[in-house]
Coordinates of C-alpha atoms in Angstrom, one line a residue:
Chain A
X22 CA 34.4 2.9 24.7
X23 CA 30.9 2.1 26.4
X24 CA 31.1 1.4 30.2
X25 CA 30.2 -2.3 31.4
X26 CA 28.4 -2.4 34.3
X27 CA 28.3 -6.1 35.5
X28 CA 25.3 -7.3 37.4
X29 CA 25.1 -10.3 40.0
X30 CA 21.4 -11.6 39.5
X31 CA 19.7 -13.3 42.5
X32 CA 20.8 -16.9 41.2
X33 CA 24.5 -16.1 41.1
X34 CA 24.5 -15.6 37.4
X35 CA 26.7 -12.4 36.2
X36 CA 25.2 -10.1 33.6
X37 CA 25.8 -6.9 31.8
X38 CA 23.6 -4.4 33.5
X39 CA 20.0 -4.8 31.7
X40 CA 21.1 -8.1 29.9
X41 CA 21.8 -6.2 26.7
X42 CA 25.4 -5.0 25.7
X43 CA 26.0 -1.5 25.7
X44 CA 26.3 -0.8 22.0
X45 CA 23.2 -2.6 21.6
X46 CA 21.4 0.0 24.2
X47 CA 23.0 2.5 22.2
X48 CA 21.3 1.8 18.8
X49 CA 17.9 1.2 20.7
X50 CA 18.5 4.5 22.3
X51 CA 19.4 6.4 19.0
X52 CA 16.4 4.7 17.0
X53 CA 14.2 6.2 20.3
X54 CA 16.0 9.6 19.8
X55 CA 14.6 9.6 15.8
X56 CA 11.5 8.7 16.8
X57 CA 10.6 11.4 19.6
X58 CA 12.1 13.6 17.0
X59 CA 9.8 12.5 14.1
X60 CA 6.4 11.9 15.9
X61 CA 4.2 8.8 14.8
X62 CA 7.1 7.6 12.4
X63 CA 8.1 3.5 13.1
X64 CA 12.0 3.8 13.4
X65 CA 13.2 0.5 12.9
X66 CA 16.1 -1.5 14.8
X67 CA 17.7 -4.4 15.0
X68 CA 16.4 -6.4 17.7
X69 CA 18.7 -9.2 19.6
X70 CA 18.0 -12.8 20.8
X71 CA 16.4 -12.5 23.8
X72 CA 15.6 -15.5 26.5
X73 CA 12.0 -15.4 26.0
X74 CA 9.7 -16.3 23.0
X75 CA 9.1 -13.9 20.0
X76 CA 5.3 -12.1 21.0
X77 CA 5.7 -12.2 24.7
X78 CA 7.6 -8.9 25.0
X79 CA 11.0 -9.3 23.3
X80 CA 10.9 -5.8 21.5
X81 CA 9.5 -4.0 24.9
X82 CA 12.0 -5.5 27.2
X83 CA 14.7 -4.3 24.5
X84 CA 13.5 -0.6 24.9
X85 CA 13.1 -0.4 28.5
X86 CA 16.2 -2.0 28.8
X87 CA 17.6 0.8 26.9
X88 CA 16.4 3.5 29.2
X89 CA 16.6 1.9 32.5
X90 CA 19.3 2.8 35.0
X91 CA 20.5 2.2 38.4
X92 CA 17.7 4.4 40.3
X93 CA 14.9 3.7 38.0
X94 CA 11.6 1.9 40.2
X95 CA 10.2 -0.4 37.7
X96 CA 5.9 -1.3 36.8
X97 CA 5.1 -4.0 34.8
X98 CA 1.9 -4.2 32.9
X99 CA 0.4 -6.9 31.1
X100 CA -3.3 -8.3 30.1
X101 CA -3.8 -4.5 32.0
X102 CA -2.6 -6.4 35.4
X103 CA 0.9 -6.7 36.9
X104 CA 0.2 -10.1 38.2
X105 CA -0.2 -12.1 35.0
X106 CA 2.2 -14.5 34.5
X107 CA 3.9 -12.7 31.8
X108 CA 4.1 -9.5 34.2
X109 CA 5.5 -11.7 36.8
X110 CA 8.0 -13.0 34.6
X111 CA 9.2 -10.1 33.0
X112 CA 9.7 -8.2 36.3
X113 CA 11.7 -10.5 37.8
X114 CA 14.2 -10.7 34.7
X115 CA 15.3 -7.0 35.0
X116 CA 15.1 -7.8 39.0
X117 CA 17.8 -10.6 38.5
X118 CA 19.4 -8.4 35.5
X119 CA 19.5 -5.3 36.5
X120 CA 18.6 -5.3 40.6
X121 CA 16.0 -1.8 40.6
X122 CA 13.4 -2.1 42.2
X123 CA 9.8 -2.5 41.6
X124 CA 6.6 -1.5 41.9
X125 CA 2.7 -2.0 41.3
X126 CA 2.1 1.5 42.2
X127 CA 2.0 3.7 39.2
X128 CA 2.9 6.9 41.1
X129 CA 5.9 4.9 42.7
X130 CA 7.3 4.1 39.2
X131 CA 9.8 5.7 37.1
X132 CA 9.2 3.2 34.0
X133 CA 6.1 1.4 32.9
X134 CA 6.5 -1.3 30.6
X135 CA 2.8 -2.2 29.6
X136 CA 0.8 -4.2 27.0
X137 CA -2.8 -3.5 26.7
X138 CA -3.8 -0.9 29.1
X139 CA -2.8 2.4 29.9
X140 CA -2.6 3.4 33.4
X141 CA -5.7 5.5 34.6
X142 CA -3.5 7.9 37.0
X143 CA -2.3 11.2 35.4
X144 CA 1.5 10.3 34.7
X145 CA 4.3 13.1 34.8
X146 CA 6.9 14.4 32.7
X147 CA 9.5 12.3 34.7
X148 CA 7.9 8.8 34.0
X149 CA 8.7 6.5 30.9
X150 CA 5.4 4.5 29.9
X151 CA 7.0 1.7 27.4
X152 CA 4.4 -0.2 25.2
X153 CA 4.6 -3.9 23.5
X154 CA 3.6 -3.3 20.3
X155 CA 2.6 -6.9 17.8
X156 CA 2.2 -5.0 14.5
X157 CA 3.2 -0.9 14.7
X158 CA 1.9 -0.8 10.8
X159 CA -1.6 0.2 10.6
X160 CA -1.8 -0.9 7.1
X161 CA -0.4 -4.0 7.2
X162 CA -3.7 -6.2 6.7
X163 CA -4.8 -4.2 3.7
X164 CA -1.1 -4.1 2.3
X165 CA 1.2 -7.2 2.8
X166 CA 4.4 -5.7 1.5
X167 CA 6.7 -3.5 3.4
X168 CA 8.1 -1.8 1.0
X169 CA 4.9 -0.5 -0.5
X170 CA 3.5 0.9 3.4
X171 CA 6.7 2.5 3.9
X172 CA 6.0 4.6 0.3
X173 CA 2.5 5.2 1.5
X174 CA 3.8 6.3 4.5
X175 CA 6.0 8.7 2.9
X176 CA 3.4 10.1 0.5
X177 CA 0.7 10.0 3.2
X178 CA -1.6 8.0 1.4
X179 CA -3.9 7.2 3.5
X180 CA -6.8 6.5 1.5
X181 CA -6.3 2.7 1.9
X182 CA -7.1 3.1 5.9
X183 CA -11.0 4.4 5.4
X184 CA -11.4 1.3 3.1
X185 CA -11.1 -0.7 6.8
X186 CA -13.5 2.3 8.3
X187 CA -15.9 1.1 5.0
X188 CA -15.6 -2.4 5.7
X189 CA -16.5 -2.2 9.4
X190 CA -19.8 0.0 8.6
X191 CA -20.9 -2.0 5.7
X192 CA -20.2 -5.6 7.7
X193 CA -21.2 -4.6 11.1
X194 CA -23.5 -1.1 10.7
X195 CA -20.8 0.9 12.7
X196 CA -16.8 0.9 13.2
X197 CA -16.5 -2.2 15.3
X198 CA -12.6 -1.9 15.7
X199 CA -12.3 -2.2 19.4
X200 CA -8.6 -2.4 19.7
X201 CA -5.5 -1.6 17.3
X202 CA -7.7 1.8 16.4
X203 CA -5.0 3.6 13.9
X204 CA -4.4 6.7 15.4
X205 CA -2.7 10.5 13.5
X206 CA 0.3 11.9 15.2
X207 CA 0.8 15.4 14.5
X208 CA -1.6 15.4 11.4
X209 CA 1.1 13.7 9.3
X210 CA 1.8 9.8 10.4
X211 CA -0.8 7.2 10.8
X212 CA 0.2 4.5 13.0
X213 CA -1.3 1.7 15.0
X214 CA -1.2 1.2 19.4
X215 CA -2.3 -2.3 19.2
X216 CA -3.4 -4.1 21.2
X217 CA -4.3 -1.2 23.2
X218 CA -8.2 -0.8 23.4
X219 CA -9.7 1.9 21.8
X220 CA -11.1 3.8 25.2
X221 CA -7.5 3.9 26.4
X222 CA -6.5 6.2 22.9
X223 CA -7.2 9.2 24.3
X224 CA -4.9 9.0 26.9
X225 CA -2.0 8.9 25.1
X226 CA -3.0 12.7 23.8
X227 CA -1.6 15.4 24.8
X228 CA 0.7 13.8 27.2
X229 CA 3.4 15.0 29.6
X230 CA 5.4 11.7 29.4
X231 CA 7.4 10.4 26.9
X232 CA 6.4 6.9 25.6
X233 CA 8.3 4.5 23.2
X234 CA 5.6 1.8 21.2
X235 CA 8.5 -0.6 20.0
X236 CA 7.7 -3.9 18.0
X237 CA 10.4 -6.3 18.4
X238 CA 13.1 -6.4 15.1
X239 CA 10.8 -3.8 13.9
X240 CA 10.4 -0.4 15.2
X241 CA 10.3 2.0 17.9
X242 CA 7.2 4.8 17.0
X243 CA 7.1 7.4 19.7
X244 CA 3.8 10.2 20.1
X245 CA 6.5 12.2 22.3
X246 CA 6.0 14.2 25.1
X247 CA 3.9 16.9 24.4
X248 CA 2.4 15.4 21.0
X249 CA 0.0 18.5 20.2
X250 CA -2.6 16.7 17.9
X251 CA -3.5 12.9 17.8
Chain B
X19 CA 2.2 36.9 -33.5
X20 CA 0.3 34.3 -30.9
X21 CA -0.9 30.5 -31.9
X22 CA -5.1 30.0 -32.3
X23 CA -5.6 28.6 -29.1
X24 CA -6.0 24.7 -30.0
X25 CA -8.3 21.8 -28.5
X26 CA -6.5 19.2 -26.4
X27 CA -9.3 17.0 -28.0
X28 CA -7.0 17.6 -31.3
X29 CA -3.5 16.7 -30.0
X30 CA -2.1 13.8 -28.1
X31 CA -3.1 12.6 -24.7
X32 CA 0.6 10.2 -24.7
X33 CA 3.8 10.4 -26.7
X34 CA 6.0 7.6 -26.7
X35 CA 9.3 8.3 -28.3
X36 CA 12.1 5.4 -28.7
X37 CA 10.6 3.8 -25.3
X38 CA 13.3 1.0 -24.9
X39 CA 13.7 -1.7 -22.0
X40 CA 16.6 -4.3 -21.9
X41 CA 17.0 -6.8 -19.5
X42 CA 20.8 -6.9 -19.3
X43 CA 22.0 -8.0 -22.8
X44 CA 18.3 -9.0 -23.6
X45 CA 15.7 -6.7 -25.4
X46 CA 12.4 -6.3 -23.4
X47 CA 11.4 -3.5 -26.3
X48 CA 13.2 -1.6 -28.4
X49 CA 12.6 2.1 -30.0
X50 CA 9.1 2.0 -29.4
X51 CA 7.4 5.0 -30.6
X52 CA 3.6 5.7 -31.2
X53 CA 1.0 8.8 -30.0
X54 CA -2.4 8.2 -28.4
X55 CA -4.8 10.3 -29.5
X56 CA -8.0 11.2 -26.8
X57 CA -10.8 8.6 -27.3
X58 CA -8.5 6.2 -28.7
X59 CA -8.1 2.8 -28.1
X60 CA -5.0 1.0 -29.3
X61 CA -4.6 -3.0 -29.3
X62 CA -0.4 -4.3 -28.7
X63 CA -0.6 -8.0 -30.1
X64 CA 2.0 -10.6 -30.8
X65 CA 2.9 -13.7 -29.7
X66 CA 3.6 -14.6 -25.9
X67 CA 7.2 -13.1 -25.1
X68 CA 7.0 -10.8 -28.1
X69 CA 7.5 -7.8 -25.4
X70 CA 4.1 -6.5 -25.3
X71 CA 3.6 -6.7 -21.7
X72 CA 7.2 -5.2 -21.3
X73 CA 6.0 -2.0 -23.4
X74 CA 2.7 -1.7 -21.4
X75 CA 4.6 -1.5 -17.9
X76 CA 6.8 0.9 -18.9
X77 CA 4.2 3.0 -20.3
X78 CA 2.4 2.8 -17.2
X79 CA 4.9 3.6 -15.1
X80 CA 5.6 -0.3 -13.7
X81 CA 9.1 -0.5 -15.0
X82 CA 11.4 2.5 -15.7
X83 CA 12.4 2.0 -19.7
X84 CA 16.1 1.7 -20.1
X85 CA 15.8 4.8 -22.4
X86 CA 13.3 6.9 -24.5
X87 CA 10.5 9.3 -23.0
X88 CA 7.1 8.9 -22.4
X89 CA 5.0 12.3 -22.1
X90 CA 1.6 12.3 -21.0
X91 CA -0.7 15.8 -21.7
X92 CA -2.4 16.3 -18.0
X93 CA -5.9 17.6 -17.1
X94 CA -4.4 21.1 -17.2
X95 CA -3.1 20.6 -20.5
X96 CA 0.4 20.3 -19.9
X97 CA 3.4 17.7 -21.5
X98 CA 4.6 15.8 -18.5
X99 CA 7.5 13.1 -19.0
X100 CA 6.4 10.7 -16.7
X101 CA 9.4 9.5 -15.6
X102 CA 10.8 13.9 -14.4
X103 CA 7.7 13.8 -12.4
X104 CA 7.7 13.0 -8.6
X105 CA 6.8 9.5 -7.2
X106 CA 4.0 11.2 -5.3
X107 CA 2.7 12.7 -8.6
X108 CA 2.9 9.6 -10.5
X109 CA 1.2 7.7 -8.1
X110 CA -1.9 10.2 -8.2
X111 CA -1.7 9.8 -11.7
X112 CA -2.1 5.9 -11.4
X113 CA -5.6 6.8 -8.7
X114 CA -6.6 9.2 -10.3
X115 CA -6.1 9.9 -14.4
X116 CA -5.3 6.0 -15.5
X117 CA -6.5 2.8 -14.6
X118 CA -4.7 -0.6 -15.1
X119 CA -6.9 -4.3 -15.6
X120 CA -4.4 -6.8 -15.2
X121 CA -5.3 -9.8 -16.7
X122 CA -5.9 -12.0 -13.8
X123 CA -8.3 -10.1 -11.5
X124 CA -6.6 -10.9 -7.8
X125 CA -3.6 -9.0 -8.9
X126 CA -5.7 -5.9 -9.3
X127 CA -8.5 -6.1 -6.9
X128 CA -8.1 -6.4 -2.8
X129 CA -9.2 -10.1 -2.2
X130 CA -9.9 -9.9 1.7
X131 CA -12.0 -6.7 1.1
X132 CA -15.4 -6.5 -0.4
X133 CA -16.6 -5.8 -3.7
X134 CA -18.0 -2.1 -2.4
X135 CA -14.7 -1.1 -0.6
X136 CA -12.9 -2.3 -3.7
X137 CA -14.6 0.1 -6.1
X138 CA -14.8 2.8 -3.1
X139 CA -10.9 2.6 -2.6
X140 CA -9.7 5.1 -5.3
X141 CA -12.4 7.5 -4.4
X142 CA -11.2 7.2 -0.9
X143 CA -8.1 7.7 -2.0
X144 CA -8.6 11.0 -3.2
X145 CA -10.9 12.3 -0.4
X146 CA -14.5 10.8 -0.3
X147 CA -15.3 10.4 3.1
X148 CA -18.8 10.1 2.7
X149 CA -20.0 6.7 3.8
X150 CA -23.3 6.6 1.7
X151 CA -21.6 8.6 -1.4
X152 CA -19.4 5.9 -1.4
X153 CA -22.0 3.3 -1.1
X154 CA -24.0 4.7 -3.6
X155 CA -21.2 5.3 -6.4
X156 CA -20.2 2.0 -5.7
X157 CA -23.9 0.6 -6.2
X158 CA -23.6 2.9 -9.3
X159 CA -20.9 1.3 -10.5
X160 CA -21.6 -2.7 -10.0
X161 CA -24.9 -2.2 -11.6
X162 CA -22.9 -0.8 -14.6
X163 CA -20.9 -3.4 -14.7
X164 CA -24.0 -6.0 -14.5
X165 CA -23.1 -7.5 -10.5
X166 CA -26.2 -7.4 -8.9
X167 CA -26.5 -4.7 -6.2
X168 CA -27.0 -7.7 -3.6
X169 CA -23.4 -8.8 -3.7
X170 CA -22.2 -5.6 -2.8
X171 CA -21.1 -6.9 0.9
X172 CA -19.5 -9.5 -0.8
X173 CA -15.7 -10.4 -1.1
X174 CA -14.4 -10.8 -4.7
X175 CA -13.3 -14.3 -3.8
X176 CA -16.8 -15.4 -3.8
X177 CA -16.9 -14.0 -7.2
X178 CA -16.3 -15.9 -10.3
X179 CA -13.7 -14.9 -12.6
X180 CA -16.2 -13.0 -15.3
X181 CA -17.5 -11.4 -12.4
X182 CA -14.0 -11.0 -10.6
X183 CA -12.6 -9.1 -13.9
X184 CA -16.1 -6.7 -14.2
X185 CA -15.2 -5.7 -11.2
X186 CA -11.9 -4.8 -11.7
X187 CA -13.0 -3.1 -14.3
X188 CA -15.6 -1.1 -12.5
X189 CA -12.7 -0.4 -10.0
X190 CA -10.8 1.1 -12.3
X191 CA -13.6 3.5 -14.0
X192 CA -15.1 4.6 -10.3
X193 CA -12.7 7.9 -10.7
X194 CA -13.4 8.8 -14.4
X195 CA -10.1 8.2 -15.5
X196 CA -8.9 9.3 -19.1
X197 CA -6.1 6.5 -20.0
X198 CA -6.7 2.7 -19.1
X199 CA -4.2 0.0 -19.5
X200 CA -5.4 -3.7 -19.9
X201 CA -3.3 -6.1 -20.3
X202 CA -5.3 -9.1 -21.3
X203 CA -8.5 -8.8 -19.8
X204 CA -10.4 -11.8 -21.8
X205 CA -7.7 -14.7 -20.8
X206 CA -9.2 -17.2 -18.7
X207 CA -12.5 -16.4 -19.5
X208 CA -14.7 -18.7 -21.8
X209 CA -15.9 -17.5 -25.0
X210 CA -19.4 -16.5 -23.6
X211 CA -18.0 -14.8 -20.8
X212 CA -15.3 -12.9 -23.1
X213 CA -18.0 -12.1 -25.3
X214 CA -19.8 -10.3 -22.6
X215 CA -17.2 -8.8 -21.5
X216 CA -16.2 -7.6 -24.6
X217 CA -20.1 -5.8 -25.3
X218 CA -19.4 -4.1 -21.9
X219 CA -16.3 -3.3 -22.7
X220 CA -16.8 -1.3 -25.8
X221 CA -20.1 0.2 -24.5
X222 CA -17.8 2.0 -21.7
X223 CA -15.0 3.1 -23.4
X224 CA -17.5 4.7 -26.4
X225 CA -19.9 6.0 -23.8
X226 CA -16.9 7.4 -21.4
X227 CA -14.7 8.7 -24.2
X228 CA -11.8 7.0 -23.2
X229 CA -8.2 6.4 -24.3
X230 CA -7.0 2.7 -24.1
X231 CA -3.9 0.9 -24.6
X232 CA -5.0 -2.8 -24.5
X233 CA -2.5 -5.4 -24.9
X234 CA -4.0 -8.9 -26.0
X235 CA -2.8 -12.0 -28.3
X236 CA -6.0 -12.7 -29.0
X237 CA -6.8 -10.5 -32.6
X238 CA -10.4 -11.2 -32.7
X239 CA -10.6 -9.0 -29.2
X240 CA -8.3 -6.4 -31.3
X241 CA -10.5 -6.1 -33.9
X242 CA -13.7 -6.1 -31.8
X243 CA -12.0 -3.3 -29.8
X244 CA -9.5 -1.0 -31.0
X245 CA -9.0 1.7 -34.1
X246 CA -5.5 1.3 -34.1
X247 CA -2.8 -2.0 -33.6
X248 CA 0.9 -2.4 -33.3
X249 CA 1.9 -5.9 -34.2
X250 CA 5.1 -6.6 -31.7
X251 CA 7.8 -9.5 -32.2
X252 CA 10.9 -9.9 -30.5
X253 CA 10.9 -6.8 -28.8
X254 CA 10.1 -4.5 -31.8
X255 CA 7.1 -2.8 -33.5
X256 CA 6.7 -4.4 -37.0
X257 CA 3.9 -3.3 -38.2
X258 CA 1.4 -0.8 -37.4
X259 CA -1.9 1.1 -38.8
X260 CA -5.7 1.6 -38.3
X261 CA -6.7 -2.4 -37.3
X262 CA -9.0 -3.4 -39.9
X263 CA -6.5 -2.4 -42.2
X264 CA -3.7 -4.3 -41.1
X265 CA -5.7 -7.5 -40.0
X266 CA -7.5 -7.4 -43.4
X267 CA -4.6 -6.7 -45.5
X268 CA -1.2 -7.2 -43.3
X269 CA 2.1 -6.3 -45.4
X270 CA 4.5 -8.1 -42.9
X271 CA 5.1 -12.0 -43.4
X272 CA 4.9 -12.3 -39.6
X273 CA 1.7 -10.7 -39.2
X274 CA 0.2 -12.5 -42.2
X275 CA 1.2 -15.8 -40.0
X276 CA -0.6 -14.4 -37.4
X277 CA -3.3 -13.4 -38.6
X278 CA -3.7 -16.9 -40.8
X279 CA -3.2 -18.5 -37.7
X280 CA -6.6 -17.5 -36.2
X281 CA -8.8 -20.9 -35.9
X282 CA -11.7 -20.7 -38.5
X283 CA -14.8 -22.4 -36.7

């Protein structure tokens, strides 16, 4: 049997620790396990009703809420700021859910929940940098069904992804994708950091912390620590 | 004692032996059994829900047959059955080697892409990366397919459906494949349209040396288009032979309804 760690949230509400029940943090965490052990691949899991809207974070609070613990010093990113009202919000529910504290320092922090940006300091091996991912699938607008992008996935047919490259040259003279740039983990999985902006892809090469992409009901991708080729 | 070393232009390109697909107690086709010769083209008619549709899927590797074997003779010369070879292998098959026209154009083409990335997809597929290769095959390839070079940016849902189905067709072609299945590529089209389709049509396959298997109930596009015809009803071939032969001179009562049925002008 899982421990239940009961939390007492600032309005006098009780909660498991991290709002989720622990078997639930146990399938997130197994799902994150396969996917720092198959690079670029979306694992996917079955995401819970959470108390906030789908597309404003569900899947992202479900990861971090898988890895945080007692000690952890929490950063919330979101519109690449900690003080929009989404960062706000979702700060203060693991404040009243779990009690860690937090932090707008990114040196300070232990996990960084983010949508959009990546932080410009160097992170280290110790720190968790979680992203909200909207659509993980980088061939979902050329290719409706799921079924048929997980084949292509599995055969790496990646043909279909330079007809998007072709599109952007022959409609605006060069690739205009600014954001949601597909990237290749490991020369084997293409997959897709929405909506982080293209300038910020290069960061997530080569990096010494782990991160989890997560999309909510859908998938946790990880480039793991370490990923050698992007 | 060793064999003369034969042709592959001399021996067949497809074997189908006893190809048979049931729907649970129902008979999509039944012992279907024919050879496809390089350069070929052969017509499947019968009436709507005669299983000719059925037959084509299963050849092409759309639907697994219940039972029976299909073997198709590869660019290196070799006997594959289809359905012992690997997803992945199949599926380079279908970019590469064949080429499928469904009969209503949105099913084959990407809609929300234009009509250059549409032809330059399969050659993506298998490696191009070449923007202005590409660009230019593509060109190529409209022009062949008489869509002026100047809609090239444009997407197929601006297209009509003549157009919409030359494209698909020009799609299909861009990789130089040696087996294309159509399943009626005329309905929907008016006669004009169909007519010039049909001219195209028989230009490329006589000019590329290609092997079709073209399913249609319409026997005047049969006749205009294919040396050989199987005549399918409920499920089963009835009769089958060079296609003037057996249009001019059918031996089965049903295909002498058919053909009888055709509307003289």
């Amino acid at each position: 049997m899982t421990e239940h760690v009961e939390t007492q949230g600032i309005s006098g509400e009780h909660y498991n620790f991290a709002y989720l029940d622990e078997q639930t943090k146990r399938m997130i965490r197994r799902a994150i396990l396969k996917g720092i052990a198959i690079p670029g691949y979306q694992v996917p899991f079955a995401a819970r009703e959470m108390p906030m809207p789908y597309g404003w974070g569900t899947g992202g609070v479900q990861v971090t809420a898988a890895v945080i613990g007692k000690d952890d010093c929490l950063k919330m990113i979101d519109q690449g700021s900690d003080d929009t009202t989404n960062a706000v919000a979702l700060r203060n529910f693991f404040v009243e859910t779990t009690g860690v504290d937090t932090t707008t320092k990114t040196k300070d922090a232990s996990i960084i929940q983010t949508r959009h940006r990546i932080p410009e300091d160097t992170l280290t091996k110790d720190q968790v940098l979680v992203y909200q991912v909207p659509i993980p699938e980088p061939l979902r607008f050329l290719e409706p069904r799921e079924t048929e992008t997980r084949k292509m996935h599995a055969l790496e047919e990646y043909g279909l992804m330079h007809v998007k490259l072709y599109e952007d040259i022959a409609k605006f003279g060069h690739i205009a994708t600014a954001y949601a740039y597909p990237v290749m983990v490991q020369d084997r999985y293409v997959m897709d950091p929405s909506p982080t902006p293209k300038f910020d892809n290069p960061k997530m090469d080569q990096m010494e912390r782990s991160s989890c992409l997560e999309q909510a009901a859908k998938s946790a991708s990880m480039p793991s620590r370490h990923t050698p080729r992007w | 004692m060793s064999l003369p070393i034969q042709s592959t232009e001399d021996l067949p390109l497809l074997q189908v032996s006893n190809t048979t697909k049931l729907y649970g107690g129902r008979i999509g086709c039944k012992d279907v059994s024919f050879d496809l010769y390089p350069g070929e083209v052969l017509a499947i008619v019968g009436e709507s829900g005669s299983g000719k549709t059925t037959l084509l899927n299963c050849l092409a590797t759309r639907l697994t047959p219940t039972s029976g074997s299909v073997n198709y003779r590869n660019r290196m010369g070799q006997m594959r059955n289809l359905y012992e070879m690997s997803e992945a292998e199949r599926r380079m098959l279908m970019r590469t080697d064949w080429g499928f026209v469904h009969q209503h154009p949105a099913d084959g083409l990407r809609m929300t892409v234009s009509a250059g990335a549409n032809v330059g997809e399969r050659l993506m597929a298998v490696g191009a990366r070449h923007y202005g290769n590409i660009r230019d095959t593509a060109t190529d390839w409209l022009g062949r397919v008489e869509i002026a070079e100047d809609r090239i940016d444009d997407d197929p849902r601006a297209f009509s459906g003549g157009m919409r189905q030359r494209l698909q067709i020009a799609r299909n072609l861009v990789t130089g494949p040696r087996l294309v299945f159509m399943d009626e590529p005329t309905g929907g089209l008016d006669v004009s349209v169909q007519a010039r389709l049909l001219d195209l049509l028989r230009g490329l396959v006589a000019d590329l040396g290609l092997s079709v298997i073209i399913v249609t109930h319409d026997l005047a596009v049969a006749r205009l288009l294919s040396h050989r015809i199987l005549v399918m009803r409920h499920g089963h071939v009835i009769e089958s032979g060079l296609t003037d032969q057996v249009l001019d001179d059918p031996q089965e009562s049903y295909t002498q309804l058919l053909v009888s049925s055709i509307l003289q002008p």
